[in-house]
XYZ file of C-alpha atoms in Angstrom:
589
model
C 6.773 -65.495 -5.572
C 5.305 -63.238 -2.651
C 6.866 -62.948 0.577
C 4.300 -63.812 3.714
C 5.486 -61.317 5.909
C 3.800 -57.594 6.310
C 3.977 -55.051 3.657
C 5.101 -51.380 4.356
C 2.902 -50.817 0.810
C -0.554 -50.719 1.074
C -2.637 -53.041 -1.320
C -6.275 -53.185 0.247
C -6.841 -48.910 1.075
C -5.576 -49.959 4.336
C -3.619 -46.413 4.747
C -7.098 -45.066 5.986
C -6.886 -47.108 8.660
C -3.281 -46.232 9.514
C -4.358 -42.458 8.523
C -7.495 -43.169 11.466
C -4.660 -44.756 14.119
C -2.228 -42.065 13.502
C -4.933 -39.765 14.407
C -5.531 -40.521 17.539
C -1.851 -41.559 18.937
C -0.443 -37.863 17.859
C -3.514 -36.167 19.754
C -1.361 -35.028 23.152
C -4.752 -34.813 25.065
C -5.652 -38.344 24.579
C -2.448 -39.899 25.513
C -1.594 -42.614 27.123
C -4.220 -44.024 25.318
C -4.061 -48.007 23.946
C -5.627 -49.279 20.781
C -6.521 -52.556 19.534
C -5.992 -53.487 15.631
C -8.525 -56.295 15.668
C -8.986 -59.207 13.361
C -8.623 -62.797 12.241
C -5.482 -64.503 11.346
C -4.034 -63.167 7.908
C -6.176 -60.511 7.694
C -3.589 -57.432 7.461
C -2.718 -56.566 11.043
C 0.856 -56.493 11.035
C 0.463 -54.547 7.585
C -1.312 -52.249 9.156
C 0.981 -51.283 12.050
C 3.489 -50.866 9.138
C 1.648 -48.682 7.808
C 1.019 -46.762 11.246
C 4.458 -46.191 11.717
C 5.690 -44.726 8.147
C 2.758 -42.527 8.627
C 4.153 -41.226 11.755
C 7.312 -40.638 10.154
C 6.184 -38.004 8.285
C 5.021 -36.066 11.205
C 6.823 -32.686 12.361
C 6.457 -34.213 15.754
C 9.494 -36.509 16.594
C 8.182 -39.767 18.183
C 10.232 -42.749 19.726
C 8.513 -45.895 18.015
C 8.909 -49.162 19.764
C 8.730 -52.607 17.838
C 7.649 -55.930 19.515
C 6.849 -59.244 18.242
C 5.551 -61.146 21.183
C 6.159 -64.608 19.109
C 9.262 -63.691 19.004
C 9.930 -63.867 22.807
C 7.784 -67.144 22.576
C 10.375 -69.442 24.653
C 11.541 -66.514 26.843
C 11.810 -66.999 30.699
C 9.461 -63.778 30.762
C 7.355 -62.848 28.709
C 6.450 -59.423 30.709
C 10.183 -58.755 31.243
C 10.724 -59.330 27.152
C 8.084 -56.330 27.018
C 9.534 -53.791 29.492
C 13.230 -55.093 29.010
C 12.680 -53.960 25.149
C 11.103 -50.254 25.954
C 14.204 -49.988 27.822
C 16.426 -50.488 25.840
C 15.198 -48.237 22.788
C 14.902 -45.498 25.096
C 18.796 -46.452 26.455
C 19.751 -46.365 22.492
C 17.339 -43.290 22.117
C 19.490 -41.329 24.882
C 22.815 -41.944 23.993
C 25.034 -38.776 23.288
C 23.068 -37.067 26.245
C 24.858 -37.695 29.676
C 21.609 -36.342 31.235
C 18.853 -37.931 29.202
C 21.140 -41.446 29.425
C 21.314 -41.094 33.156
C 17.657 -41.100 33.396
C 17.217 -43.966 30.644
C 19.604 -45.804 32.727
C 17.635 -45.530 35.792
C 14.536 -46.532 34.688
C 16.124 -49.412 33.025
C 16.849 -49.938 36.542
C 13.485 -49.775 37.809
C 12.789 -51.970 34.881
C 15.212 -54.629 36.446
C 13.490 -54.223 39.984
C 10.722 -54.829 38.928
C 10.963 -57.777 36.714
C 12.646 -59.216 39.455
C 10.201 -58.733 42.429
C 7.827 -60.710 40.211
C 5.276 -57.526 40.959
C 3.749 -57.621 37.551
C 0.459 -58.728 38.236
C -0.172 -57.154 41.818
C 1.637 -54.212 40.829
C -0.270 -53.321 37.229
C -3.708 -53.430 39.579
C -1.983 -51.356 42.098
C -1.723 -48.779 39.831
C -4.818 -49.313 36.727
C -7.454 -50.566 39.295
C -8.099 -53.513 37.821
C -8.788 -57.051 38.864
C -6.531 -59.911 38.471
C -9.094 -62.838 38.561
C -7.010 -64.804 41.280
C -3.698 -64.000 39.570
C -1.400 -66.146 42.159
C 0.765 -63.363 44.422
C 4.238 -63.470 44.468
C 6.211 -64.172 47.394
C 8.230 -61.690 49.055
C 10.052 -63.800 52.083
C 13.131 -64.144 50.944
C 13.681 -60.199 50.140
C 12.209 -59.001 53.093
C 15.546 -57.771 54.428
C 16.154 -55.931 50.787
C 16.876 -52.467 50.843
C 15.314 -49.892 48.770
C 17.931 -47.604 49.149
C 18.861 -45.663 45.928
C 22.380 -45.374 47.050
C 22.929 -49.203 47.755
C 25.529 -50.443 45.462
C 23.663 -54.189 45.512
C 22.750 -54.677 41.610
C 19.996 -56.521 41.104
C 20.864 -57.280 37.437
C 23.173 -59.911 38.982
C 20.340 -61.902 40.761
C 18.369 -62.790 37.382
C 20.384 -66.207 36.602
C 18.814 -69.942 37.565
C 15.996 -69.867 40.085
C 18.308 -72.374 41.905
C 20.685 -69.138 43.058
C 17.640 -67.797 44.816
C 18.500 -69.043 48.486
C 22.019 -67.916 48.266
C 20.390 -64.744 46.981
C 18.913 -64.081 49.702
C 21.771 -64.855 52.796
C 23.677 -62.617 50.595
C 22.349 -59.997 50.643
C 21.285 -60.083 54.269
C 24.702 -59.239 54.717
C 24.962 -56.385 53.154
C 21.986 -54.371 52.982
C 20.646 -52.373 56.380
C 18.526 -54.068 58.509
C 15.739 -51.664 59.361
C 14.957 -51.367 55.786
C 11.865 -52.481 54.352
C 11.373 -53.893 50.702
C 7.986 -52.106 49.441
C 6.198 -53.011 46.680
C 3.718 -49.813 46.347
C 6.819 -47.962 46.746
C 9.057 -49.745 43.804
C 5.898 -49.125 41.460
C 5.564 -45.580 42.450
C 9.375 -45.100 41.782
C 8.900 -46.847 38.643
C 6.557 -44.504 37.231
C 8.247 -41.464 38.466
C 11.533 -42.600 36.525
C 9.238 -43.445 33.374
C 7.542 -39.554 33.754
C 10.932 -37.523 34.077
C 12.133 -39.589 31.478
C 9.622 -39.113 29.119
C 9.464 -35.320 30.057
C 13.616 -35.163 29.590
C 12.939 -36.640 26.182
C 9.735 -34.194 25.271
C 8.835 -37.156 22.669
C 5.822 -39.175 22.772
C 6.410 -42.994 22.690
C 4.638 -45.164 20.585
C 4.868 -48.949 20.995
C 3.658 -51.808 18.329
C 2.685 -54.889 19.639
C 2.360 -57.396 17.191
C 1.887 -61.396 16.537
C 0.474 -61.375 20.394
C -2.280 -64.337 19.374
C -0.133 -66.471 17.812
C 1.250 -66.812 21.810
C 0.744 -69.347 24.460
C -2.475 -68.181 26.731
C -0.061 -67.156 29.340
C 2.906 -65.391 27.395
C -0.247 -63.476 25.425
C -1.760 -62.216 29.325
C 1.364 -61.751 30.663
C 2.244 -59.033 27.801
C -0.706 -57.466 28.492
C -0.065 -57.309 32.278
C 3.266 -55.516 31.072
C 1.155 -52.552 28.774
C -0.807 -52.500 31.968
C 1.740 -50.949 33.804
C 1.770 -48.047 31.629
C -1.708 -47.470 30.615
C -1.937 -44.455 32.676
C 1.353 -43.129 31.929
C 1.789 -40.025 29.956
C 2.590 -39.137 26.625
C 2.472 -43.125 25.984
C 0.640 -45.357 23.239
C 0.423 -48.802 22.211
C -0.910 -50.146 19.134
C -1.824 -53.815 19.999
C -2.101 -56.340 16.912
C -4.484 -59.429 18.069
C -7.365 -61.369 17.311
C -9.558 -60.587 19.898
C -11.496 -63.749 20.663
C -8.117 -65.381 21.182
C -6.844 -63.138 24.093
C -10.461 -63.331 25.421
C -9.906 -67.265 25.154
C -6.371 -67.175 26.857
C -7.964 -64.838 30.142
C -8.969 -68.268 31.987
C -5.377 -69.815 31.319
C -3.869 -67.058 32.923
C -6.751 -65.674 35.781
C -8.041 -68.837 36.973
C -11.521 -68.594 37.403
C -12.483 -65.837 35.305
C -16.051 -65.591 33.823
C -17.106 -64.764 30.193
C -17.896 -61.324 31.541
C -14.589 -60.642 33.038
C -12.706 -61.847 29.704
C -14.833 -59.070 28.117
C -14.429 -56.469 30.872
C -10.536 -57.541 30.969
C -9.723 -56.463 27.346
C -12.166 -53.586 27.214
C -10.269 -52.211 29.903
C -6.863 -52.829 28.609
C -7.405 -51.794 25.374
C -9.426 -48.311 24.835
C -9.851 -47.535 21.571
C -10.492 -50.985 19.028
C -10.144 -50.807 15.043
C -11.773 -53.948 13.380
C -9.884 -54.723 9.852
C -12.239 -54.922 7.875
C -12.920 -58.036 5.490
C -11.754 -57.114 1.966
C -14.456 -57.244 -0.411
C -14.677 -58.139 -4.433
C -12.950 -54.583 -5.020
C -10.476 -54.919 -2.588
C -9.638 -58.635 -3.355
C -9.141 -57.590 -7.322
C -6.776 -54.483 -6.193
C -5.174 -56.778 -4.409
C -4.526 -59.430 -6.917
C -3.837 -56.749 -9.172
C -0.820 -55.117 -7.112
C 0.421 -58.315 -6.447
C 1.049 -59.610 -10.088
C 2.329 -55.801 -10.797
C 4.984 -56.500 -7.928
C 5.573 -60.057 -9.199
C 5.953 -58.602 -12.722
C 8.596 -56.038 -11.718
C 6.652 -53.329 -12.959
C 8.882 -50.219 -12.777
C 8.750 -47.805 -9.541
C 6.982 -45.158 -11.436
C 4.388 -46.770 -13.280
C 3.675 -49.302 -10.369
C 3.234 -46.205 -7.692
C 0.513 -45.116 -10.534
C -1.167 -48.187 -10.451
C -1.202 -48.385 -6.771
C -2.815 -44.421 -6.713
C -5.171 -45.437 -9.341
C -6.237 -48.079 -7.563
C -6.466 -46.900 -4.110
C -8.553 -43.678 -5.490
C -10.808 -45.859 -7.318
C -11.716 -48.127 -3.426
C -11.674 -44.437 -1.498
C -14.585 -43.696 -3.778
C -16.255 -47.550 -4.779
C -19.304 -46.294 -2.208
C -20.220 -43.741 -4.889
C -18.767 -45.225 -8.521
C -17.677 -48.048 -10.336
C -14.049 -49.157 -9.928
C -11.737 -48.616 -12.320
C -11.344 -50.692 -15.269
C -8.095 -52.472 -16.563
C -8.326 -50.548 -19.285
C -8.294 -47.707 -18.188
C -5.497 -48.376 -15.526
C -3.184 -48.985 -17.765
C -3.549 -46.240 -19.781
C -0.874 -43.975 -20.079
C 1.278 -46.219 -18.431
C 4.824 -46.248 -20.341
C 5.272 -50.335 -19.848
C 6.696 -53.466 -21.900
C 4.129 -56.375 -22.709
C 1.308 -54.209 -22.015
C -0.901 -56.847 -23.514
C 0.548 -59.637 -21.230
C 0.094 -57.603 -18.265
C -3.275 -56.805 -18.850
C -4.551 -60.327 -19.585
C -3.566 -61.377 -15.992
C -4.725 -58.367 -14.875
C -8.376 -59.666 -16.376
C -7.874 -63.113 -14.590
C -7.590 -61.252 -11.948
C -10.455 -59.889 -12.155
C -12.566 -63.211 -12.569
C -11.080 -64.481 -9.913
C -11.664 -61.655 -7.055
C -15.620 -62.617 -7.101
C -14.934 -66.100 -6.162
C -11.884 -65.600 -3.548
C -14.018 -62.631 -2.179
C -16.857 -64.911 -1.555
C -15.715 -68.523 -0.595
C -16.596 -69.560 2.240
C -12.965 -71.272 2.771
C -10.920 -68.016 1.438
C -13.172 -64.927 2.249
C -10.783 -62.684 1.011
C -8.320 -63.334 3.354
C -4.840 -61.755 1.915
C -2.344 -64.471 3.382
C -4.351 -66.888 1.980
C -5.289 -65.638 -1.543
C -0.828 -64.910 -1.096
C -0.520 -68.578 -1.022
C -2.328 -69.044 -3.338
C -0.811 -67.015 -5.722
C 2.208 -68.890 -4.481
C 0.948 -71.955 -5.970
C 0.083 -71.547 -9.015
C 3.505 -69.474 -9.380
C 5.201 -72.910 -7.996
C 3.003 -75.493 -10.382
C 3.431 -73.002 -13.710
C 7.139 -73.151 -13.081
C 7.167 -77.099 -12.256
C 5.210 -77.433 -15.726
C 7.777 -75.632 -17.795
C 10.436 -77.986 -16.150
C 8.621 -81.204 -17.446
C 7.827 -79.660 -20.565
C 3.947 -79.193 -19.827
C 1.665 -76.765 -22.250
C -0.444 -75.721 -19.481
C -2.172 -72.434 -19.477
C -1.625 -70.579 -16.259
C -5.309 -69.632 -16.035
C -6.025 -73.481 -15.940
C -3.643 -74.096 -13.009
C -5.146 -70.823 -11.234
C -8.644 -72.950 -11.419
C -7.942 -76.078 -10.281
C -5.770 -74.400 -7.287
C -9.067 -72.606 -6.482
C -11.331 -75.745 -6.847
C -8.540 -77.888 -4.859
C -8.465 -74.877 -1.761
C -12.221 -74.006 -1.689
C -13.676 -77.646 -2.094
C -11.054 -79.339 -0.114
C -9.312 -82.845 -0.793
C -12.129 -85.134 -0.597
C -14.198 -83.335 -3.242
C -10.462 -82.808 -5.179
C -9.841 -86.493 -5.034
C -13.216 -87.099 -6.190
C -12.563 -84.466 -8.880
C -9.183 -86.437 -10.386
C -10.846 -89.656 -10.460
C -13.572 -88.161 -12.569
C -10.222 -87.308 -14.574
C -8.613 -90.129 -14.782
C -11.853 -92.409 -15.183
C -13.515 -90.233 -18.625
C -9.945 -89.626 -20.346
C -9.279 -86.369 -18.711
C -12.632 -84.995 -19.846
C -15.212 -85.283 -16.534
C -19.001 -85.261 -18.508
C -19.984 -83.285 -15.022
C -17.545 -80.335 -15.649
C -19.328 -79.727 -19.157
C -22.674 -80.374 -17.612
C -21.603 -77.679 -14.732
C -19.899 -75.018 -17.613
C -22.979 -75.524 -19.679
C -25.972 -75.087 -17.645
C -27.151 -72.252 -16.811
C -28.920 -73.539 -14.119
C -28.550 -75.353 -10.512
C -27.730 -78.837 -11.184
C -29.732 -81.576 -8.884
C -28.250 -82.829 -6.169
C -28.435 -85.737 -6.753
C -26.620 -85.622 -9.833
C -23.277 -84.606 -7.963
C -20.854 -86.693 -6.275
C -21.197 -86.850 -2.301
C -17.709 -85.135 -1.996
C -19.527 -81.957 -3.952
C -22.495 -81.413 -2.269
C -21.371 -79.331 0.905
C -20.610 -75.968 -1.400
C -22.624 -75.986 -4.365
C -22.859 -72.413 -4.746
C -19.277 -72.176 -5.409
C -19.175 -75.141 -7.635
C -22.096 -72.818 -9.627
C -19.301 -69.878 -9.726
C -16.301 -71.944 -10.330
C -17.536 -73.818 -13.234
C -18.116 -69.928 -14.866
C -14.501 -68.917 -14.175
C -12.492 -68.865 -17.462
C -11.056 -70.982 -19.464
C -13.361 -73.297 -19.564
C -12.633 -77.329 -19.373
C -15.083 -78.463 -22.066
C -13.424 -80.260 -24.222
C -10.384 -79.955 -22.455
C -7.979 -82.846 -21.689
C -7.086 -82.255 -17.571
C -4.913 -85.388 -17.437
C -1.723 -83.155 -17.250
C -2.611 -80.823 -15.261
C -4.638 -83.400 -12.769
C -0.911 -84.680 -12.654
C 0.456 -82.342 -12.290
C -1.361 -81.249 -8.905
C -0.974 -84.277 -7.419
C 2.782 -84.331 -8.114
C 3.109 -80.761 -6.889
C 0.333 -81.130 -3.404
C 0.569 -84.594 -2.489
C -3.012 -85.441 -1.916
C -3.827 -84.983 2.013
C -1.498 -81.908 2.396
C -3.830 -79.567 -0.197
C -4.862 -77.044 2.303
C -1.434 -77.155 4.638
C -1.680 -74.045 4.560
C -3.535 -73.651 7.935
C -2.873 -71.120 10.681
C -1.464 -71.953 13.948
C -4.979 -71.953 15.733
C -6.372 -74.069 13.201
C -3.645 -76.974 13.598
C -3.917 -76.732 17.191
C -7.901 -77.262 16.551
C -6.832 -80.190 13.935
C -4.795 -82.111 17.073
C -7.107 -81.426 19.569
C -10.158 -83.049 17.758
C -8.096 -85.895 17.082
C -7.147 -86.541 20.575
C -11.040 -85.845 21.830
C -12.212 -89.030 23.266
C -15.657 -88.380 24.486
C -18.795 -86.718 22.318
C -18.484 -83.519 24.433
C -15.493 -81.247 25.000
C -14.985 -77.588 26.472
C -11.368 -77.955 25.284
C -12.460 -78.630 21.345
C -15.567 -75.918 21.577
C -12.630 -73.326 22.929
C -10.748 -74.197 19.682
C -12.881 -73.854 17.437
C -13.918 -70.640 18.462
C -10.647 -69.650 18.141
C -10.285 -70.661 14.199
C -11.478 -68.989 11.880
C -14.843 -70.589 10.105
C -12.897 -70.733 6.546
C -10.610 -72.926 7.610
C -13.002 -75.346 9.222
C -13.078 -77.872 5.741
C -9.196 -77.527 5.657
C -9.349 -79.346 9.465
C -12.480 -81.471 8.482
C -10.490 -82.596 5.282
C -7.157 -83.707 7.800
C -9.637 -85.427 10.015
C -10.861 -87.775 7.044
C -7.199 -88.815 5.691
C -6.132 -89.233 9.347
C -9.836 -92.194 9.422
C -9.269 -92.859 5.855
C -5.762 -94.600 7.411
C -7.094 -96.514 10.155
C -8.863 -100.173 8.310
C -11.461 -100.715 10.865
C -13.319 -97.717 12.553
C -14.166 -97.990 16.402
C -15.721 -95.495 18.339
C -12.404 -95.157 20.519
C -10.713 -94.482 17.233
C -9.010 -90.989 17.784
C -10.268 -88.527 15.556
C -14.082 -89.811 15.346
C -15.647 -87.706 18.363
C -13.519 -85.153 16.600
C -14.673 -85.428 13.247
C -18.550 -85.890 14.708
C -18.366 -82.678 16.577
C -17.119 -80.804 13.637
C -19.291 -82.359 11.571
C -22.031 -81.147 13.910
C -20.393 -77.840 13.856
C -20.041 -76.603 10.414
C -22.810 -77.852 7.282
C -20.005 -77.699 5.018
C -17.868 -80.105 7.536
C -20.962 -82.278 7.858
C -21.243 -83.179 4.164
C -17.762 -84.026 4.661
C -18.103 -86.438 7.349
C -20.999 -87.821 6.033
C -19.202 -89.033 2.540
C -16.642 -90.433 3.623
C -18.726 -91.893 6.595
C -21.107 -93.584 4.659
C -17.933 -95.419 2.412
C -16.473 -96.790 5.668
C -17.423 -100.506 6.940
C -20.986 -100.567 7.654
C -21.314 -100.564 12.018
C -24.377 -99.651 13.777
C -22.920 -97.437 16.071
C -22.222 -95.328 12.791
C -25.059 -95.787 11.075
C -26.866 -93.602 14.629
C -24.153 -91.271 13.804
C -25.051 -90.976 10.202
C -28.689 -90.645 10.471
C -28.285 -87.966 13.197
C -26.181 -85.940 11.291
C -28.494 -86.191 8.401
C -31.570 -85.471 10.207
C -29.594 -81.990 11.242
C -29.774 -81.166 7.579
C-alpha cells in the first residue's frame, strides 16, 4: 500500500522544479522574494516543497527552513498569529546556546506578541507593502489607548491573549499601571517590528526560508489571513516563502475575506503577494508510467541500490523524452542484481498499458494522488481475493478499477448488470475488444455514452474479457466499493461542490458557479455520479427536490455530466416539468 502524504523522493522529474525554486531563493540579490508552487489538488505540491528543502540542504550556505501547514492551524483562534507565532519560535529554537542571538529572538517574539495582539494585521501589512485591503474591517484601538509603548514597561502582553471576555478588565488594568502621556502607535509597533526582524536576521547572517503548504484546503478567511501574515514580511530582507496553493482557490477566497473585491483585485491581490509563480505541470504518458513504475518498485521492496538505479534511469530517460524515446523495461532492468526479475517486469509492462489511459482520462488526467488510490485499490481487492480464495488475475482487477473510476457508478452499475444478466460474459465487451472500429451509439447503453473515447482505449487494455467469466470479480467489486461510494475518493473542494449542489434550490447560483470553479474538471462525474444515487433515493422527483437544480446545472456544465443526468433522467417517472429539462439538455448536445 502507498502512503498519501508527500514524498521526499522524486517520481515525476519533479527535482527540476525544486532545482528551478532553489535557484532563485539562494540568489541574495533577489531576496525577500515570495514564490507560488501552483496547481490543482493532488498534483505534487507538497512533494515539491520536499523536494525544495533537501535541495537546500546540500547547500554550503546554512539556511533556517521554516515548515507550515496552514490546515493544520485550521480551528486556531488565529490563523495569522499561527503563521508569525511559528517563525518565532524556530528562530527562538534556532538561537539557543547564544545569549546574544536568543536575546534578539526573544524580542522579536515579542514584537510578534504585540502585534498579534493589536489585531494590526491587516492595516499594518498595507502600512508597510502598499497594498490595498479591499474594505478589510479596522481594528479598534479604544480600549488600549492609554497603552504604553515603552520598551522598559514590565506589562507583558503575553498575559492578555486568554478569552475575549478578559478584554474590559484588560484594559482598567492596565490604566493603572502604564504612564499616562503615552501613546499606543500602530506605525510605530510595525516599524519596531521590522527593525527586531532585520537585526535579527543580520545577528543570525542566515537566510530564512519558509514553506507554506496545504493553504487551499483552508477556510476563505484562515487561507487570506495567512497571506496577510507573509505580507508583513514581503519586503523584509534575506527572507523567502515558498507558498503551496491552488491558485483559483485563494483568488476565490479574496471576496470572503475583502468584502467587495472585484475579479481584478483578486488577480492584482495574489500577483502582488506572490512574485515569482511555478505551475506543476500535468504529468504526461511518460511521467504517469515512471510513476507507476517507481511506485510498484517501492511497493515491491526493491533493494536501496537497485531501486536508486531505477529511479536515475528513469528520471534521465524524462530529462531527455523531448529529444528520444523513453526507456524500455527491458532495458531498465538490465543489470539490475534483483529476485523475480520476471515478476517485476510483468507489472512493470502493465504499467506501461496503463499510463496511456490514466494519462489521458478525462476523470484521472494523470493526477498522482489519484492514480495512488488507485493503486491502493487494486492492492486492497487482490488481497480481499486471496482471503476468499478467488483466482483473479491482478491485471483484471487493475481494469475494472479503471473502468469503475473513469466511467463512474452509473455506467459501472450498468456494466455488472451486463454481468450478471449474460453469465458473466457481457456480448458488448467482446464486441468493444474486437472491433477495431467506433461502435454506434446507439448500440451502447445510455450510462456509456458520455466517454466513448475511453471506452475505445479501455476495451484495448490487457487481458482481455472475451471469453472471460467476470462474475467473481464483478463480486468482488461490489463487495469491496459498495456501489455509490466508487469514486469517494474526492478532494475537499469537490465534496464541498457535491453539498452545495444538493442544497441549490433555484436554477441559478453564484454560490454553485464559485464551486465549481474551484474543483477540478476530472472530478466533475465523481460529483455528478453522488448527485444521481442521492435522486435515485428519493421515489417521486419534484422540482423542490434537493439535488435537481444541482444536478441540472452540472449537467449543463460538463458534456460528460450531462449524459449522466440525462440517463438516469429519462428512467425516472415521466413529469413534464422534466421532460423541458430533458429536451433542453439534449438540444445542448
Amino acid at each position: 500500500m502507498w502512503s498519501d502524504k508527500e514524498s521526499k523522493i522524486d517520481f515525476l522529474n519533479f527535482n527540476e522544479i525544486a532545482e528551478s525554486i532553489k535557484d532563485l531563493i539562494t540568489e541574495r540579490e533577489l531576496m525577500p522574494i515570495s514564490v507560488g508552487v501552483f496547481g490543482d489538488w493532488g498534483a505534487g505540491k507538497s512533494t515539491i516543497l520536499e523536494l525544495t528543502a533537501n535541495a537546500l540542504e546540500k547547500e554550503e550556505q546554512e539556511y533556517i527552513q521554516i515548515h507550515f501547514d496552514a490546515w493544520t492551524f485550521q480551528g486556531y483562534d488565529d490563523a495569522k498569529a499561527a503563521l508569525l507565532e511559528t517563525i518565532a519560535a524556530h528562530l527562538v529554537k534556532a538561537a539557543e546556546g547564544d545569549e546574544k542571538l536568543l536575546a534578539k529572538a526573544l524580542d522579536f517574539a515579542k514584537r510578534i506578541d504585540k502585534v498579534r495582539f493589536m489585531g494590526l494585521m491587516a492595516e499594518g501589512a498595507a502600512t508597510i507593502s502598499g497594498m490595498p485591503t479591499f474594505g478589510a474591517i479596522q481594528s479598534l484601538f479604544g480600549w488600549a489607548s492609554d497603552a504604553t509603548d515603552d520598551e522598559e514597561s514590565t506589562f507583558e502582553l503575553s498575559d492578555l491573549q486568554k478569552d475575549t471576555k478578559e478584554l474590559g478588565k484588560v484594559s482598567k488594568k492596565t490604566k493603572g499601571i502604564v504612564k499616562a502621556k503615552k501613546r499606543f502607535s500602530p506605525p510605530k509597533e510595525i516599524s519596531e517590528f521590522r527593525k527586531s526582524y532585520t537585526s535579527l536576521l543580520r545577528a543570525f547572517d542566515k537566510p530564512v526560508i519558509v514553506y507554506v503548504d496545504n493553504l487551499d484546503r483552508c477556510l476563505p478567511e484562515n487561507t487570506i489571513s495567512t497571506l496577510e501574515a507573509i505580507r508583513l514580511f514581503l519586503f523584509m530582507p534575506n527572507t523567502a516563502f515558498v507558498v503551496a496553493a491552488d491558485p483559483d482557490m485563494i483568488r476565490l477566497a479574496i471576496p470572503h475575506f475583502h468584502k467587495g473585491a472585484s475579479a481584478r483585485h483578486q488577480t492584482d491581490y495574489l500577483d502582488k503577494l506572490i512574485q515569482i509563480p511555478v505551475h506543476v505541470p500535468k504529468p504526461g504518458v511518460a511521467e504517469v508510467r515512471a510513476y507507476l513504475i517507481m511506485l510498484i518498485a517501492q511497493d515491491r521492496k526493491v533493494p536501496e541500490k537497485e531501486f536508486v538505479r531505477l529511479r536515475e534511469r528513469l528520471e534521465e530517460s524524462l530529462k531527455f523524452s523531448w529529444k528520444q524515446a523513453q526507456i524500455s523495461v527491458d532495458d531498465l532492468l538490465e543489470e539490475c542484481e534483483l529476485d523475480a526479475v520476471a515478476e517485476l517486469r510483468e507489472e512493470f509492462k502493465i504499467a506501461e498499458q496503463m499510463a496511456l489511459i490514466l494519462a489521458e482520462s478525462a476523470n484521472i488526467n494523470g493526477n498522482p494522488r489519484i492514480v495512488k488510490r488507485l493503486l491502493n485499490q487494486i492492492k486492497m481487492r487482490k488481497r480481499t481475493a486471496h482471503r476468499r480464495g478467488m483466482q483473479l488475475d491482478e491485471r483484471t482487477i487493475t481494469k475494472l478499477v479503471i473502468f469503475e473510476r473513469c466511467m463512474g457508478v452509473q455506467a459501472t452499475n450498468k456494466l455488472y448488470e451486463l454481468i450478471d444478466t449474460e453469465s458473466g460474459q457481457p456480448a458488448l465487451i467482446a464486441e468493444l475488444e474486437n472491433n477495431d472500429k467506433e461502435l454506434k451509439e446507439n448500440v451502447l447503453p445510455d450510462e456509456w455514452k458520455h466517454d466513448q473515447p475511453f471506452l475505445a482505449k479501455w476495451s484495448k487494455l490487457q487481458p482481455k474479457f472475451t471469453g472471460i467469466d467476470l462474475t467473481a470479480a464483478a463480486y468482488l467489486s461490489r463487495q469491496n466499493i459498495p456501489m455509490g461510494a466508487v469514486n469517494s475518493v474526492i478532494s475537499g473542494a469537490a465534496q464541498a461542490l457535491l453539498e452545495g449542489l444538493i442544497k441549490q434550490k433555484i436554477k441559478g447560483s453564484k454560490a454553485s458557479d464559485a464551486l465549481l470553479e474551484k474543483t477540478a474538471s476530472e472530478e466533475y462525474v465523481s460529483v455528478m455520479d453522488a448527485l444521481v444515487d442521492h435522486l435515485r433515493q428519493i421515489e417521486d422527483w419534484q422540482r423542490e427536490t434537493p439535488g435537481i437544480y444541482g444536478a441540472w446545472k452540472l449537467a449543463g456544465h460538463d458534456d460528460r455530466c450531462r449524459d449522466i443526468f440525462l440517463a438516469a433522467a429519462k428512467k425516472a417517472p415521466k413529469k413534464r416539468w422534466l421532460s423541458l429539462i430533458i429536451k433542453e439538455l439534449e438540444g445542448a448536445k
